[in-house]
PDB file of C-alpha atoms in Angstrom:
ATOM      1  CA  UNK K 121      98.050  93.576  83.717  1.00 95.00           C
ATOM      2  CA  UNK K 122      97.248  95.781  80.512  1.00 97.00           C
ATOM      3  CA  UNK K 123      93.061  96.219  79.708  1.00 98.00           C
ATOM      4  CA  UNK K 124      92.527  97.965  76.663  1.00 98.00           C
ATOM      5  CA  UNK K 125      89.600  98.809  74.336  1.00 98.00           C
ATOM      6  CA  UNK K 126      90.045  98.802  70.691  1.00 97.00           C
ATOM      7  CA  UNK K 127      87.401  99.354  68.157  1.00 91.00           C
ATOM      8  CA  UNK K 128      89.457  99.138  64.861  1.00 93.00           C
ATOM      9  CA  UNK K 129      92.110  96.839  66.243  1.00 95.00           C
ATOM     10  CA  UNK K 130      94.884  99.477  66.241  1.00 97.00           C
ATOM     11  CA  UNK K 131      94.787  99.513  70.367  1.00 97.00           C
ATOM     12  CA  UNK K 132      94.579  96.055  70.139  1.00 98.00           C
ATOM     13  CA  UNK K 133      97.825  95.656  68.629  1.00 98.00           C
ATOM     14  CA  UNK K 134     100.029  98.251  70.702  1.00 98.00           C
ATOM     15  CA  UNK K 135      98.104  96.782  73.844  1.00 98.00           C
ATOM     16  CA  UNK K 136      99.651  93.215  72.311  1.00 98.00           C
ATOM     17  CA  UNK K 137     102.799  94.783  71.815  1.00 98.00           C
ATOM     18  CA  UNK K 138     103.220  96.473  75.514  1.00 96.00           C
ATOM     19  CA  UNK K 139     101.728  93.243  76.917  1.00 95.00           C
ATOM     20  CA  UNK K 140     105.028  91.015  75.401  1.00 96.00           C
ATOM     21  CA  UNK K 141     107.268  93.809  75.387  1.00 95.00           C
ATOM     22  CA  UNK K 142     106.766  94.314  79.481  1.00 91.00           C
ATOM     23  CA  UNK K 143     105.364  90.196  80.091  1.00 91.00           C
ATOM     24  CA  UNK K 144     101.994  91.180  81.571  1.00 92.00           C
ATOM     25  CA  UNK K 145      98.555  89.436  81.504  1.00 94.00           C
ATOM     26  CA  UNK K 146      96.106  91.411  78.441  1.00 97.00           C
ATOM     27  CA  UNK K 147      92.366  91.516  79.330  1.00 97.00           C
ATOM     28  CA  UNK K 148      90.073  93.074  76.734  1.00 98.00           C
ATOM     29  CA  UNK K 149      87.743  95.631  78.307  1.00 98.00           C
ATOM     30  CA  UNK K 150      84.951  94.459  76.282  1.00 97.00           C
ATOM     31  CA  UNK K 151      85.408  91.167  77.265  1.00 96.00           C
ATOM     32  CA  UNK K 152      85.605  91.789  81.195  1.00 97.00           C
ATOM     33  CA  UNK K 153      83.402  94.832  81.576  1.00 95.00           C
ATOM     34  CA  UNK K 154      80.597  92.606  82.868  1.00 92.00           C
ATOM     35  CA  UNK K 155      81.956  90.154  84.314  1.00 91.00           C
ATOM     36  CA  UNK K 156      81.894  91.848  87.755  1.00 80.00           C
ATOM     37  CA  UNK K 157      85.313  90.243  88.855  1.00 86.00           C
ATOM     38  CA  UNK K 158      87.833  92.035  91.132  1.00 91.00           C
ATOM     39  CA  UNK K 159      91.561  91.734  89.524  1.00 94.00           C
ATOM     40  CA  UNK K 160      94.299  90.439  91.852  1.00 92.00           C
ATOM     41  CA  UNK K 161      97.618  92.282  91.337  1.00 89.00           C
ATOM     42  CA  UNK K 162     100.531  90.264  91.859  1.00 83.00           C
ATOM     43  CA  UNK K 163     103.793  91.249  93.629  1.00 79.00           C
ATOM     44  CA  UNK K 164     105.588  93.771  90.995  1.00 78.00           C
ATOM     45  CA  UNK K 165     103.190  93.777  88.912  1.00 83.00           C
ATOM     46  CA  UNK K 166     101.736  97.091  86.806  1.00 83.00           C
ATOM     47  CA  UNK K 167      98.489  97.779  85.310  1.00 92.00           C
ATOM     48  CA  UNK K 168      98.046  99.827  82.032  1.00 95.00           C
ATOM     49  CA  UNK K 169      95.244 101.236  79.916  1.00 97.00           C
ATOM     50  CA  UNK K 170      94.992 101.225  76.262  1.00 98.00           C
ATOM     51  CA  UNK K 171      92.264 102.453  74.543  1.00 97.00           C
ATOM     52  CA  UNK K 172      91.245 105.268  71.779  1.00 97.00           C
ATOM     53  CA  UNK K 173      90.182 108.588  72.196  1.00 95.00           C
ATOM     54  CA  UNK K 174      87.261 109.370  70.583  1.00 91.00           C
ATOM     55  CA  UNK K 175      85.519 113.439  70.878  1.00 91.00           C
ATOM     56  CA  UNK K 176      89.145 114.537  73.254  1.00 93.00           C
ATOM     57  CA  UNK K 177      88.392 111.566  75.718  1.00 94.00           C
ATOM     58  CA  UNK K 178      87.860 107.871  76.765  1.00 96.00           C
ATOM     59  CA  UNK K 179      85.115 106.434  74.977  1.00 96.00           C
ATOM     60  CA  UNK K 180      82.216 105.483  77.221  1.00 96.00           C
ATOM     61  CA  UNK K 181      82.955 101.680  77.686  1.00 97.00           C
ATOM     62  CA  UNK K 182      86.351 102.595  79.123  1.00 97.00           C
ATOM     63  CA  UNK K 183      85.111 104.921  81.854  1.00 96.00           C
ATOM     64  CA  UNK K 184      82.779 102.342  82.715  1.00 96.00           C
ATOM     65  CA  UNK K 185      85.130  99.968  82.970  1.00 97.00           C
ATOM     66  CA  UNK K 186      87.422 101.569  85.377  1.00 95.00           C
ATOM     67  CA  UNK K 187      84.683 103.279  87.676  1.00 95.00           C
ATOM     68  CA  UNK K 188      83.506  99.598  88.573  1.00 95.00           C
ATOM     69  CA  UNK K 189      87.044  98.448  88.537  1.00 95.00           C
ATOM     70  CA  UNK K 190      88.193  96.346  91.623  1.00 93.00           C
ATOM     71  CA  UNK K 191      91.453  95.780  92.320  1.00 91.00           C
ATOM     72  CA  UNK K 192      93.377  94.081  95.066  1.00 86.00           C
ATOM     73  CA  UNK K 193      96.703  94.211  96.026  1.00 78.00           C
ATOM     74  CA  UNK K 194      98.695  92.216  97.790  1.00 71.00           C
ATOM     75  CA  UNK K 195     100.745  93.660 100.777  1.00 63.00           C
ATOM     76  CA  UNK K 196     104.421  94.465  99.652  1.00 60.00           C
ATOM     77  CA  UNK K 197     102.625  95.730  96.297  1.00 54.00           C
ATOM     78  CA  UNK K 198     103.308  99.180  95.219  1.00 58.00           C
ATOM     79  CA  UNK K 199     100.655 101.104  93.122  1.00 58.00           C
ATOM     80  CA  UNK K 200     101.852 104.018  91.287  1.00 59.00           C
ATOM     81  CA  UNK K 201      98.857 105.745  89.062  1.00 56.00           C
TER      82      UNK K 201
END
């Protein structure tokens, strides 16, 4: 599961790219950021972040995002962050 953020598109395409290259499920941040939804992991699978940095950090929609981020995981599921 890869969420990204991309204001220009240019994160939109590597998150594309990473999403084929490694067969996971690509949620757009703007899309899901208020949606209030908890994500359901699946057995083996990762999740990834791609977004810009704007000012030497995240930009604001992005922290947002993943301080109301819920996530569950099934049992057998490894999380490595």
């Amino acid at each position: 599961m890869i969420f990204y953020f991309s204001g220009t598109g240019n994160s939109a395409w590597v998150a594309r790219q990473l999403a084929e290259g490694q067969n996971e499920e690509l949620l757009s941040i703007a899309m899901e950021i208020d949606r209030n939804k908890a994500y359901k992991l699946k057995e083996g699978e990762k999740v990834g972040f791609v977004f810009p940095v704007y000012a030497w950090g995240p930009p604001k929609i992005v922290l947002r995002f993943i301080h109301q981020l819920k996530l569950s995981i099934t049992v057998g599921v490894h999380l490595h962050l």
